[in-house]
Amino acid sequence: MMFTYYPGCSLHGTAREFGESLQGICKALEVELHELEDWNCCGASSGHALNEKLSIALAARNLIIAERDERDILVPCAACYHRMKVAHKTLQQGFDRTMGEHYSGRNHVVLAMDLFSDRDILARIAERVVKPLKDLRVVCYYGCLTVRPPDLTEVKDHEYPQHMERLMGQLGAEPLPWSYKTDCCGGGLSLSRPETTDRLIRTLYEGALEAGAEAFVVGCPLCQVNIEARQAEIVREMGKGFSLPAFYFTELIGLALAIKGAEGWLKRHMVDPIFLLRSKGLL
Amino acid sequence: MAQKKSQHEHVVVPDNAFAHRVRKKTGENVFQCYQCLKCSTGCPMAHAMDILPHQLIKEVQLGLREEVISSRTIWVCASCLTCSVRCPNKIDIARVMDGLRQMAHARKGRLGDELVPLFHETFLRSIRGRGRVYEIGMLMNYKFKTKQLFRDIGLGWRMFRKGKIRLLPSRVKKTKEIKDLFNKFRGV
Ligand code: SF4
Ligand code: SF4
C-alpha cells in the first residue's frame, strides 16, 4: 500500500505525536508514505470563514501537485481532510480552470482514521497485535469532520459511527457506548473564544466519566488539543481531581503492536497518560 | 431593502432580494425552511449566539440583511455541520453561515464579534507569509493584537515543555505561488 502523505501544519507542531505515531505504525504495517512535495496549509476554518475561493484554491494547490503521482492522498487531520474533500469536488466541477490547471480527480483523498478502520488493514493489525490493550476502557470521540457531511465522508452511520470502536476492539481495548461521540469540541474557536467552547469540553468530560472511561480516543489534532489543554481548568472548576487523556488512535495501535518509540509520543501529552498505561501494564 | 417599514412600526415588509443574493453566493435556498427548529435544537454554540440558527434563516427570508450581517451568531458558529446534516429540507445552514461571514467581512462595517474575525485574519496572514501556519508565531501575533498577551500563558508554557511548540517555522519553498493565489482571489 502506498500513499502521498499530506501532514498539515499541526502535525509539525501541537500534534507531533500524531505524525510520529502515524509514521511508526505505517512502517510496521507496510504502508508506504511519500510526503507531498512542497505542500501548503489547507486554509482551515479561517479560509472558508473569510474567502470562499481562496479557501478552495489553497487546498486545491495540494491536490494538483499530488496529481503528478498516481497515489491516493492520506490525510491525518480531520479539518484538512474536510477542506481537501471540498476542494476535490469543486475542482472537478470546473474550478480547475479558474486555477489555470487541469485536474482529473483520479486520486482519492483518504482520512487516516478511515484507512485504519478498514477491514483489510484491521485484519493485518489483528495478526500483529502482541500486546493487547486489555482492560483499557475508552470512549471513541469522532467530533465533526471525520464523519460529517456524509456525502463527502461516505460515513453512513454519521450520527452514531462505530468504526473506531471496531478498531479499538481489535486492539483488545474496551470501547464504551456513550452519547457524545459526534458532538463538537469547538474547533478553532477555542483559540479566539475559549469562554464559549469550554462548556463543550466539559460536556465531553462529564459524558466520558459517566460512561466509565479512563481515556478518550481521537483522530483529529484539534479535538485532541482542545480536550487535553482545556481540561485542567474545567476539572479544577468542577472540583474533580483528575483529567482524562486523549489518545490518538495511532498511538494505541502503536502500543498494541509494541512499536519502539511509543513512550516518546506519549510524553508529549498535556494530560499525562503514562501512569494510566503503566498501571495497566502497557508501558 | 427590508429596512423600509410599513406605517405600522413593527411590521417588516418582506423583501427577498437578500435571500436571492445568499442563494447566488452559497447555492442554498433559504425559502425551503419551514421553521422546525431542528438546527437550533442541536446547535452546540447556540448558547453564545444572539440569533439562533432558525431565526437567522428566517431573517434572511425576510431580507433583514443588517440584523444578520452584524450578528454575533455568524462568528461563533463552529462550522460543525450538525445543523446541515439534520435539516429536513436539506438546507446547508453552515454554508449559509460561511456566505454571511464572507459578506460581513467584505463590507468593512461593524462586525458582530471582534475577536473571531481578527483571529481568522491573523491565521490567513500567517499562511500568506509562509504557505503554512506557524502555530506559535500566529498565536503570539493574535494575542498581541487583541492585547491578551498574558491570557493562557501557563497553558503556553506547559505546551512548550511538552515539546509541542516548534521553535522554527516550516514554510513552503515556492512562497510566490501562495502569494499569487492570495492576490488572484483577493485574500487578506
Ligand atoms: S432545520 Fe432546516 S427547516 Fe428546520 S428550522 Fe432549521 S433551517 Fe429551517
Ligand atoms: S454549523 Fe454552526 S450553526 Fe450549525 S450546528 Fe454547528 S455551530 Fe450551530
Short mmCIF file of C-alpha atoms and ligand atoms in Angstrom, two decimals:
data_model
loop_
_atom_site.label_atom_id
_atom_site.label_comp_id
_atom_site.label_asym_id
_atom_site.label_seq_id
_atom_site.Cartn_x
_atom_site.Cartn_y
_atom_site.Cartn_z
CA MET A 1 0.00 0.00 0.00
CA MET A 2 1.31 3.40 -0.98
CA PHE A 3 0.11 6.93 -0.33
CA THR A 4 1.01 10.52 -0.91
CA TYR A 5 1.14 11.91 2.62
CA TYR A 6 -0.25 15.34 3.48
CA PRO A 7 0.77 16.04 7.12
CA GLY A 8 -0.78 19.51 7.51
CA CYS A 9 0.51 22.25 9.81
CA SER A 10 -0.44 20.94 13.23
CA LEU A 11 1.41 17.65 12.79
CA HIS A 12 4.55 19.75 12.68
CA GLY A 13 3.66 21.45 15.97
CA THR A 14 0.99 20.73 18.56
CA ALA A 15 0.19 17.30 17.13
CA ARG A 16 3.71 15.99 16.64
CA GLU A 17 2.86 12.75 18.40
CA PHE A 18 0.07 12.13 15.89
CA GLY A 19 2.53 12.44 12.99
CA GLU A 20 5.22 10.36 14.67
CA SER A 21 2.87 7.57 15.71
CA LEU A 22 1.23 7.51 12.27
CA GLN A 23 4.58 7.13 10.57
CA GLY A 24 5.57 4.47 13.09
CA ILE A 25 2.54 2.29 12.51
CA CYS A 26 2.63 2.79 8.73
CA LYS A 27 6.13 1.40 8.70
CA ALA A 28 5.12 -1.58 10.81
CA LEU A 29 2.07 -2.31 8.66
CA GLU A 30 3.86 -1.85 5.33
CA VAL A 31 2.03 1.29 4.33
CA GLU A 32 4.45 3.42 2.34
CA LEU A 33 4.14 7.20 2.75
CA HIS A 34 5.59 9.80 0.40
CA GLU A 35 5.29 13.30 1.80
CA LEU A 36 3.65 15.66 -0.66
CA GLU A 37 6.18 17.87 -2.39
CA ASP A 38 6.03 21.48 -1.16
CA TRP A 39 2.58 21.13 0.45
CA ASN A 40 0.85 24.20 1.85
CA CYS A 41 -1.77 24.89 4.54
CA CYS A 42 -5.28 23.81 3.57
CA GLY A 43 -6.73 27.15 4.76
CA ALA A 44 -8.53 25.51 7.69
CA SER A 45 -11.65 27.15 9.12
CA SER A 46 -10.27 30.67 8.75
CA GLY A 47 -10.03 30.25 4.99
CA HIS A 48 -13.67 29.41 4.38
CA ALA A 49 -14.85 31.87 7.02
CA LEU A 50 -13.45 34.83 5.12
CA ASN A 51 -12.92 33.89 1.50
CA GLU A 52 -14.60 31.02 -0.34
CA LYS A 53 -12.46 30.95 -3.46
CA LEU A 54 -9.17 31.40 -1.66
CA SER A 55 -10.08 28.58 0.70
CA ILE A 56 -10.69 26.23 -2.21
CA ALA A 57 -7.57 27.42 -4.02
CA LEU A 58 -5.29 26.77 -1.03
CA ALA A 59 -6.46 23.19 -0.60
CA ALA A 60 -6.56 22.73 -4.37
CA ARG A 61 -2.88 23.59 -4.87
CA ASN A 62 -2.01 20.48 -2.86
CA LEU A 63 -4.34 18.23 -4.80
CA ILE A 64 -2.97 19.49 -8.10
CA ILE A 65 0.61 18.80 -7.02
CA ALA A 66 -0.47 15.34 -5.83
CA GLU A 67 -1.76 14.51 -9.31
CA ARG A 68 1.82 14.25 -10.56
CA ASP A 69 1.75 10.81 -8.98
CA GLU A 70 -0.81 8.11 -9.18
CA ARG A 71 -1.34 7.60 -5.47
CA ASP A 72 -4.20 8.30 -3.12
CA ILE A 73 -3.60 11.05 -0.58
CA LEU A 74 -3.53 10.18 3.10
CA VAL A 75 -4.63 12.99 5.43
CA PRO A 76 -4.48 12.58 9.23
CA CYS A 77 -6.19 15.83 10.34
CA ALA A 78 -9.98 15.93 10.09
CA ALA A 79 -10.08 19.64 9.29
CA CYS A 80 -7.53 19.31 6.47
CA TYR A 81 -9.42 16.25 5.23
CA HIS A 82 -12.66 18.20 5.03
CA ARG A 83 -11.10 21.09 3.11
CA MET A 84 -9.36 18.68 0.74
CA LYS A 85 -12.59 16.81 0.04
CA VAL A 86 -14.43 20.08 -0.63
CA ALA A 87 -11.64 21.21 -2.99
CA HIS A 88 -11.52 17.79 -4.69
CA LYS A 89 -15.20 18.11 -5.54
CA THR A 90 -15.07 21.80 -6.51
CA LEU A 91 -12.06 21.29 -8.78
CA GLN A 92 -13.93 18.60 -10.66
CA GLN A 93 -16.89 20.94 -11.09
CA GLY A 94 -14.69 23.29 -13.12
CA PHE A 95 -12.67 25.18 -10.51
CA ASP A 96 -9.52 23.71 -12.06
CA ARG A 97 -9.98 26.13 -14.97
CA THR A 98 -10.21 29.03 -12.51
CA MET A 99 -6.87 27.80 -11.13
CA GLY A 100 -5.49 27.63 -14.68
CA GLU A 101 -4.78 23.90 -14.31
CA HIS A 102 -6.24 20.58 -15.29
CA TYR A 103 -7.48 18.25 -12.56
CA SER A 104 -8.66 14.73 -13.30
CA GLY A 105 -9.57 13.79 -9.73
CA ARG A 106 -8.32 10.23 -10.17
CA ASN A 107 -6.59 10.15 -6.78
CA HIS A 108 -8.75 9.73 -3.71
CA VAL A 109 -8.41 11.72 -0.51
CA VAL A 110 -8.32 9.27 2.40
CA LEU A 111 -8.67 10.06 6.10
CA ALA A 112 -6.15 8.19 8.24
CA MET A 113 -8.90 7.10 10.64
CA ASP A 114 -10.82 5.52 7.76
CA LEU A 115 -7.77 3.72 6.44
CA PHE A 116 -7.01 2.13 9.81
CA SER A 117 -10.56 1.01 10.45
CA ASP A 118 -10.88 -0.56 7.04
CA ARG A 119 -11.47 -4.29 7.00
CA ASP A 120 -8.24 -5.30 5.22
CA ILE A 121 -5.97 -3.32 7.44
CA LEU A 122 -7.87 -4.43 10.55
CA ALA A 123 -7.04 -7.99 9.61
CA ARG A 124 -3.40 -7.02 9.18
CA ILE A 125 -3.44 -5.31 12.57
CA ALA A 126 -5.09 -8.32 14.23
CA GLU A 127 -2.28 -10.58 13.06
CA ARG A 128 0.34 -8.35 14.61
CA VAL A 129 -1.09 -7.36 17.96
CA VAL A 130 1.48 -8.51 20.50
CA LYS A 131 0.32 -6.51 23.50
CA PRO A 132 -3.49 -6.36 23.64
CA LEU A 133 -4.76 -3.22 25.41
CA LYS A 134 -6.54 -5.33 28.00
CA ASP A 135 -8.82 -3.54 30.49
CA LEU A 136 -8.25 -0.13 28.89
CA ARG A 137 -11.71 1.47 28.96
CA VAL A 138 -12.05 4.17 26.32
CA VAL A 139 -14.67 6.34 24.65
CA CYS A 140 -14.16 6.91 20.93
CA TYR A 141 -14.61 10.55 20.05
CA TYR A 142 -15.14 11.35 16.35
CA GLY A 143 -16.09 15.02 16.59
CA CYS A 144 -17.44 16.68 13.45
CA LEU A 145 -15.40 16.46 10.31
CA THR A 146 -14.30 12.83 10.45
CA VAL A 147 -17.94 11.90 9.84
CA ARG A 148 -19.81 14.99 8.57
CA PRO A 149 -21.03 15.73 5.98
CA PRO A 150 -21.80 12.15 4.93
CA ASP A 151 -21.95 12.98 1.22
CA LEU A 152 -18.23 13.83 1.41
CA THR A 153 -17.06 11.40 4.11
CA GLU A 154 -19.21 8.47 2.96
CA VAL A 155 -19.80 7.54 6.60
CA LYS A 156 -23.31 6.13 6.64
CA ASP A 157 -23.88 5.95 10.38
CA HIS A 158 -22.63 9.50 10.91
CA GLU A 159 -24.86 10.13 13.95
CA TYR A 160 -23.53 7.06 15.74
CA PRO A 161 -20.45 5.76 13.95
CA GLN A 162 -18.79 2.52 15.07
CA HIS A 163 -15.59 2.16 13.07
CA MET A 164 -13.18 3.46 15.71
CA GLU A 165 -14.85 1.14 18.22
CA ARG A 166 -14.17 -1.79 15.88
CA LEU A 167 -10.53 -0.78 15.69
CA MET A 168 -10.31 -0.49 19.49
CA GLY A 169 -11.93 -3.89 19.89
CA GLN A 170 -9.36 -5.35 17.53
CA LEU A 171 -6.59 -3.90 19.72
CA GLY A 172 -8.08 -5.57 22.79
CA ALA A 173 -9.29 -2.35 24.43
CA GLU A 174 -12.80 -1.90 25.75
CA PRO A 175 -14.70 0.79 23.79
CA LEU A 176 -17.68 2.02 25.80
CA PRO A 177 -21.02 3.21 24.46
CA TRP A 178 -21.68 6.92 25.05
CA SER A 179 -23.80 9.68 23.57
CA TYR A 180 -21.29 12.38 22.71
CA LYS A 181 -19.08 10.79 20.11
CA THR A 182 -20.04 13.15 17.29
CA ASP A 183 -20.55 16.30 19.37
CA CYS A 184 -18.44 19.33 18.58
CA CYS A 185 -15.30 20.31 20.58
CA GLY A 186 -15.48 23.95 19.48
CA GLY A 187 -12.73 23.58 16.89
CA GLY A 188 -10.65 26.69 16.30
CA LEU A 189 -12.99 28.85 18.38
CA SER A 190 -11.19 27.55 21.46
CA LEU A 191 -8.35 29.88 20.48
CA SER A 192 -10.37 33.03 19.90
CA ARG A 193 -13.34 32.50 22.23
CA PRO A 194 -12.39 29.81 24.78
CA GLU A 195 -15.07 31.01 27.19
CA THR A 196 -17.70 29.86 24.69
CA THR A 197 -16.18 26.46 23.96
CA ASP A 198 -15.13 25.33 27.44
CA ARG A 199 -18.64 24.13 28.16
CA LEU A 200 -18.44 21.77 25.16
CA ILE A 201 -15.30 20.18 26.57
CA ARG A 202 -16.99 19.98 29.94
CA THR A 203 -19.88 18.05 28.39
CA LEU A 204 -17.44 15.63 26.80
CA TYR A 205 -15.55 15.16 30.06
CA GLU A 206 -18.72 14.51 32.05
CA GLY A 207 -20.05 12.17 29.35
CA ALA A 208 -16.83 10.19 29.33
CA LEU A 209 -16.79 9.90 33.13
CA GLU A 210 -20.39 8.81 33.18
CA ALA A 211 -19.62 6.10 30.65
CA GLY A 212 -16.84 4.87 32.95
CA ALA A 213 -13.97 5.74 30.60
CA GLU A 214 -10.32 6.13 31.52
CA ALA A 215 -9.40 7.91 28.32
CA PHE A 216 -10.67 9.36 25.04
CA VAL A 217 -9.53 8.11 21.64
CA VAL A 218 -9.49 10.68 18.85
CA GLY A 219 -8.39 11.11 15.26
CA CYS A 220 -8.17 14.89 14.94
CA PRO A 221 -5.42 17.22 16.25
CA LEU A 222 -7.86 20.00 17.09
CA CYS A 223 -10.11 17.69 19.12
CA GLN A 224 -7.07 16.29 20.91
CA VAL A 225 -5.62 19.64 21.86
CA ASN A 226 -8.98 21.06 22.88
CA ILE A 227 -9.78 18.10 25.09
CA GLU A 228 -6.40 17.90 26.79
CA ALA A 229 -5.40 21.54 27.01
CA ARG A 230 -8.70 22.91 28.30
CA GLN A 231 -9.39 20.14 30.82
CA ALA A 232 -7.11 21.34 33.63
CA GLU A 233 -9.17 24.45 34.24
CA ILE A 234 -12.52 22.72 33.79
CA VAL A 235 -11.60 19.91 36.13
CA ARG A 236 -10.47 22.42 38.74
CA GLU A 237 -13.74 24.34 38.46
CA MET A 238 -15.71 21.14 38.85
CA GLY A 239 -13.71 20.18 41.91
CA LYS A 240 -12.68 16.87 40.37
CA GLY A 241 -9.25 15.54 40.96
CA PHE A 242 -8.22 14.12 37.60
CA SER A 243 -8.25 14.62 33.86
CA LEU A 244 -8.68 12.05 31.13
CA PRO A 245 -6.00 11.77 28.44
CA ALA A 246 -6.99 11.81 24.76
CA PHE A 247 -5.01 9.27 22.74
CA TYR A 248 -4.61 9.40 19.01
CA PHE A 249 -5.85 6.07 17.67
CA THR A 250 -2.44 5.74 16.01
CA GLU A 251 -0.71 5.78 19.41
CA LEU A 252 -2.89 2.94 20.64
CA ILE A 253 -2.21 0.88 17.53
CA GLY A 254 1.49 1.55 18.14
CA LEU A 255 1.23 0.35 21.75
CA ALA A 256 -0.63 -2.81 20.82
CA LEU A 257 1.91 -3.61 18.11
CA ALA A 258 4.71 -2.81 20.61
CA ILE A 259 6.38 -0.36 18.26
CA LYS A 260 9.55 1.24 19.55
CA GLY A 261 9.31 4.93 20.39
CA ALA A 262 5.78 4.85 21.77
CA GLU A 263 6.89 6.35 25.06
CA GLY A 264 8.32 9.33 23.18
CA TRP A 265 4.91 10.09 21.64
CA LEU A 266 3.07 9.70 24.91
CA LYS A 267 5.40 12.05 26.74
CA ARG A 268 4.03 14.94 24.73
CA HIS A 269 0.51 14.77 26.13
CA MET A 270 -0.84 17.69 28.15
CA VAL A 271 -2.72 15.16 30.28
CA ASP A 272 -0.08 12.65 31.26
CA PRO A 273 -1.17 9.13 30.22
CA ILE A 274 1.96 7.35 31.43
CA PHE A 275 0.66 6.45 34.89
CA LEU A 276 -2.57 5.03 33.46
CA LEU A 277 -0.70 2.92 30.92
CA ARG A 278 1.82 1.66 33.46
CA SER A 279 -0.96 0.66 35.84
CA LYS A 280 -2.40 -1.48 33.02
CA GLY A 281 0.99 -2.98 32.28
CA LEU A 282 1.03 -1.43 28.83
CA LEU A 283 4.25 0.53 29.20
CA MET B 1 -34.20 46.68 1.20
CA ALA B 2 -36.16 45.22 4.03
CA GLN B 3 -35.41 48.10 6.33
CA LYS B 4 -38.34 50.01 4.86
CA LYS B 5 -41.08 49.50 7.38
CA SER B 6 -44.78 49.95 6.76
CA GLN B 7 -46.75 52.66 8.56
CA HIS B 8 -47.08 50.26 11.48
CA GLU B 9 -43.70 50.48 13.15
CA HIS B 10 -43.09 46.81 13.88
CA VAL B 11 -44.28 45.26 10.69
CA VAL B 12 -41.45 44.14 8.46
CA VAL B 13 -42.14 44.19 4.76
CA PRO B 14 -40.52 41.06 3.40
CA ASP B 15 -38.03 41.57 0.64
CA ASN B 16 -36.45 38.53 -0.95
CA ALA B 17 -33.60 40.27 -2.78
CA PHE B 18 -31.20 39.46 0.06
CA ALA B 19 -32.22 35.80 0.12
CA HIS B 20 -31.54 35.65 -3.62
CA ARG B 21 -28.07 37.11 -3.08
CA VAL B 22 -27.42 34.50 -0.41
CA ARG B 23 -28.59 31.81 -2.79
CA LYS B 24 -26.33 33.07 -5.54
CA LYS B 25 -23.36 33.08 -3.21
CA THR B 26 -23.95 29.79 -1.43
CA GLY B 27 -26.33 27.80 -3.61
CA GLU B 28 -28.71 27.44 -0.67
CA ASN B 29 -32.41 28.24 -0.93
CA VAL B 30 -33.50 29.51 2.48
CA PHE B 31 -37.15 29.57 1.40
CA GLN B 32 -37.25 25.82 1.88
CA CYS B 33 -37.07 26.34 5.65
CA TYR B 34 -40.35 25.69 7.48
CA GLN B 35 -39.04 26.62 10.92
CA CYS B 36 -38.92 23.18 12.50
CA LEU B 37 -36.10 24.36 14.85
CA LYS B 38 -34.08 21.21 14.39
CA CYS B 39 -30.98 23.26 13.51
CA SER B 40 -31.16 25.36 16.66
CA THR B 41 -32.01 22.45 18.92
CA GLY B 42 -28.83 20.59 18.05
CA CYS B 43 -26.52 23.58 17.73
CA PRO B 44 -23.60 23.32 20.20
CA MET B 45 -22.91 27.06 20.02
CA ALA B 46 -26.49 28.27 20.47
CA HIS B 47 -25.61 29.43 24.00
CA ALA B 48 -23.21 32.03 22.62
CA MET B 49 -25.41 33.29 19.76
CA ASP B 50 -27.56 36.42 19.61
CA ILE B 51 -29.85 34.96 16.94
CA LEU B 52 -30.46 31.20 16.82
CA PRO B 53 -29.82 29.41 13.52
CA HIS B 54 -33.53 29.01 12.62
CA GLN B 55 -34.11 32.69 13.42
CA LEU B 56 -31.19 33.65 11.26
CA ILE B 57 -32.62 31.67 8.34
CA LYS B 58 -35.99 33.36 8.89
CA GLU B 59 -34.34 36.78 8.89
CA VAL B 60 -32.62 36.00 5.62
CA GLN B 61 -36.02 35.03 4.21
CA LEU B 62 -37.45 38.36 5.32
CA GLY B 63 -34.49 40.30 3.99
CA LEU B 64 -33.29 41.61 7.34
CA ARG B 65 -29.80 42.00 5.98
CA GLU B 66 -28.35 44.29 8.62
CA GLU B 67 -29.53 42.17 11.55
CA VAL B 68 -27.99 39.08 10.04
CA ILE B 69 -24.74 40.56 8.78
CA SER B 70 -23.94 42.30 12.05
CA SER B 71 -24.93 39.34 14.24
CA ARG B 72 -22.58 37.59 16.60
CA THR B 73 -24.05 34.27 15.51
CA ILE B 74 -22.18 34.10 12.22
CA TRP B 75 -18.84 34.37 14.04
CA VAL B 76 -19.45 31.97 16.92
CA CYS B 77 -20.83 29.24 14.66
CA ALA B 78 -18.22 26.50 14.89
CA SER B 79 -18.94 25.09 11.39
CA CYS B 80 -19.66 21.72 12.99
CA LEU B 81 -22.26 20.86 10.29
CA THR B 82 -24.68 19.31 12.77
CA CYS B 83 -27.47 21.59 11.53
CA SER B 84 -26.67 20.96 7.87
CA VAL B 85 -26.87 17.19 8.12
CA ARG B 86 -30.08 17.28 10.16
CA CYS B 87 -32.15 19.85 8.27
CA PRO B 88 -35.20 18.00 6.89
CA ASN B 89 -35.17 20.37 3.91
CA LYS B 90 -31.50 19.80 3.17
CA ILE B 91 -30.51 23.40 3.68
CA ASP B 92 -26.76 23.54 4.27
CA ILE B 93 -27.06 26.08 7.08
CA ALA B 94 -23.32 26.00 7.81
CA ARG B 95 -22.73 27.03 4.20
CA VAL B 96 -25.15 29.93 4.65
CA MET B 97 -23.18 30.95 7.76
CA ASP B 98 -19.99 30.92 5.68
CA GLY B 99 -21.55 33.06 2.97
CA LEU B 100 -22.82 35.57 5.52
CA ARG B 101 -19.46 35.76 7.27
CA GLN B 102 -17.76 36.41 3.96
CA MET B 103 -20.28 39.15 3.11
CA ALA B 104 -19.92 40.74 6.53
CA HIS B 105 -16.15 40.72 6.33
CA ALA B 106 -16.10 42.14 2.81
CA ARG B 107 -18.32 45.11 3.55
CA LYS B 108 -15.95 46.63 6.14
CA GLY B 109 -18.67 47.73 8.57
CA ARG B 110 -19.14 46.88 12.22
CA LEU B 111 -18.86 43.16 12.90
CA GLY B 112 -20.91 41.26 15.45
CA ASP B 113 -17.74 39.96 17.11
CA GLU B 114 -14.22 41.33 17.13
CA LEU B 115 -12.03 38.51 18.32
CA VAL B 116 -13.10 35.75 15.95
CA PRO B 117 -12.68 37.64 12.64
CA LEU B 118 -9.38 39.04 13.87
CA PHE B 119 -8.22 35.51 14.57
CA HIS B 120 -9.17 34.41 11.05
CA GLU B 121 -7.30 37.37 9.55
CA THR B 122 -4.19 36.63 11.58
CA PHE B 123 -4.39 32.99 10.57
CA LEU B 124 -4.68 33.80 6.87
CA ARG B 125 -1.80 36.31 7.04
CA SER B 126 0.31 33.57 8.55
CA ILE B 127 -0.45 31.38 5.51
CA ARG B 128 0.18 34.25 3.13
CA GLY B 129 3.68 34.73 4.51
CA ARG B 130 4.90 31.14 4.73
CA GLY B 131 2.36 28.99 2.96
CA ARG B 132 1.99 27.12 6.26
CA VAL B 133 0.74 28.15 9.65
CA TYR B 134 3.41 28.60 12.26
CA GLU B 135 1.16 27.98 15.23
CA ILE B 136 3.07 29.77 17.95
CA GLY B 137 4.02 32.79 15.84
CA MET B 138 0.42 33.14 14.68
CA LEU B 139 -0.93 32.87 18.23
CA MET B 140 1.52 35.40 19.65
CA ASN B 141 0.58 37.75 16.86
CA TYR B 142 -3.09 37.28 17.64
CA LYS B 143 -2.61 37.76 21.36
CA PHE B 144 -0.58 40.88 20.73
CA LYS B 145 -3.26 42.37 18.51
CA THR B 146 -6.01 41.57 20.98
CA LYS B 147 -3.90 42.78 23.91
CA GLN B 148 -4.26 39.44 25.66
CA LEU B 149 -0.61 38.58 25.70
CA PHE B 150 -0.84 37.02 29.14
CA ARG B 151 -4.04 35.11 28.83
CA ASP B 152 -3.38 31.35 28.84
CA ILE B 153 0.31 31.94 29.39
CA GLY B 154 0.52 28.99 31.79
CA LEU B 155 -1.01 26.80 29.11
CA GLY B 156 1.55 28.06 26.60
CA TRP B 157 4.39 27.21 28.96
CA ARG B 158 3.09 23.70 29.58
CA MET B 159 2.84 23.14 25.82
CA PHE B 160 6.36 24.38 25.38
CA ARG B 161 7.65 21.94 27.98
CA LYS B 162 5.88 19.09 26.24
CA GLY B 163 7.71 19.87 23.01
CA LYS B 164 4.53 20.95 21.28
CA ILE B 165 5.90 24.29 20.23
CA ARG B 166 8.33 24.33 17.38
CA LEU B 167 10.98 26.94 17.57
CA LEU B 168 11.46 27.24 13.86
CA PRO B 169 8.62 27.77 11.44
CA SER B 170 8.27 25.47 8.47
CA ARG B 171 7.47 27.04 5.12
CA VAL B 172 6.77 26.12 1.52
CA LYS B 173 9.58 26.56 -0.97
CA LYS B 174 7.53 28.32 -3.58
CA THR B 175 6.05 31.06 -1.40
CA LYS B 176 5.43 33.12 -4.52
CA GLU B 177 2.81 30.63 -5.68
CA ILE B 178 0.95 31.18 -2.42
CA LYS B 179 1.16 34.98 -2.69
CA ASP B 180 -0.16 34.72 -6.24
CA LEU B 181 -3.19 32.77 -5.01
CA PHE B 182 -3.86 35.43 -2.37
CA ASN B 183 -3.59 38.17 -4.97
CA LYS B 184 -5.71 36.35 -7.50
CA PHE B 185 -8.52 35.59 -5.06
CA ARG B 186 -8.11 38.80 -3.07
CA GLY B 187 -7.33 37.23 0.27
CA VAL B 188 -6.27 39.34 3.28
S1 SF4 C 1 -33.57 22.56 10.38
FE1 SF4 C 1 -33.90 23.40 8.32
S2 SF4 C 1 -36.12 23.56 8.09
FE2 SF4 C 1 -35.72 23.26 10.28
S3 SF4 C 1 -35.64 25.37 11.09
FE3 SF4 C 1 -33.54 24.79 10.60
S4 SF4 C 1 -33.22 25.53 8.52
FE4 SF4 C 1 -35.43 25.51 8.89
S1 SF4 C 2 -22.64 24.57 11.97
FE1 SF4 C 2 -22.80 26.40 13.27
S2 SF4 C 2 -24.99 26.82 13.34
FE2 SF4 C 2 -24.78 24.74 12.60
S3 SF4 C 2 -24.98 23.47 14.42
FE3 SF4 C 2 -22.79 23.85 14.10
S4 SF4 C 2 -22.30 25.68 15.33
FE4 SF4 C 2 -24.55 25.57 15.12
#
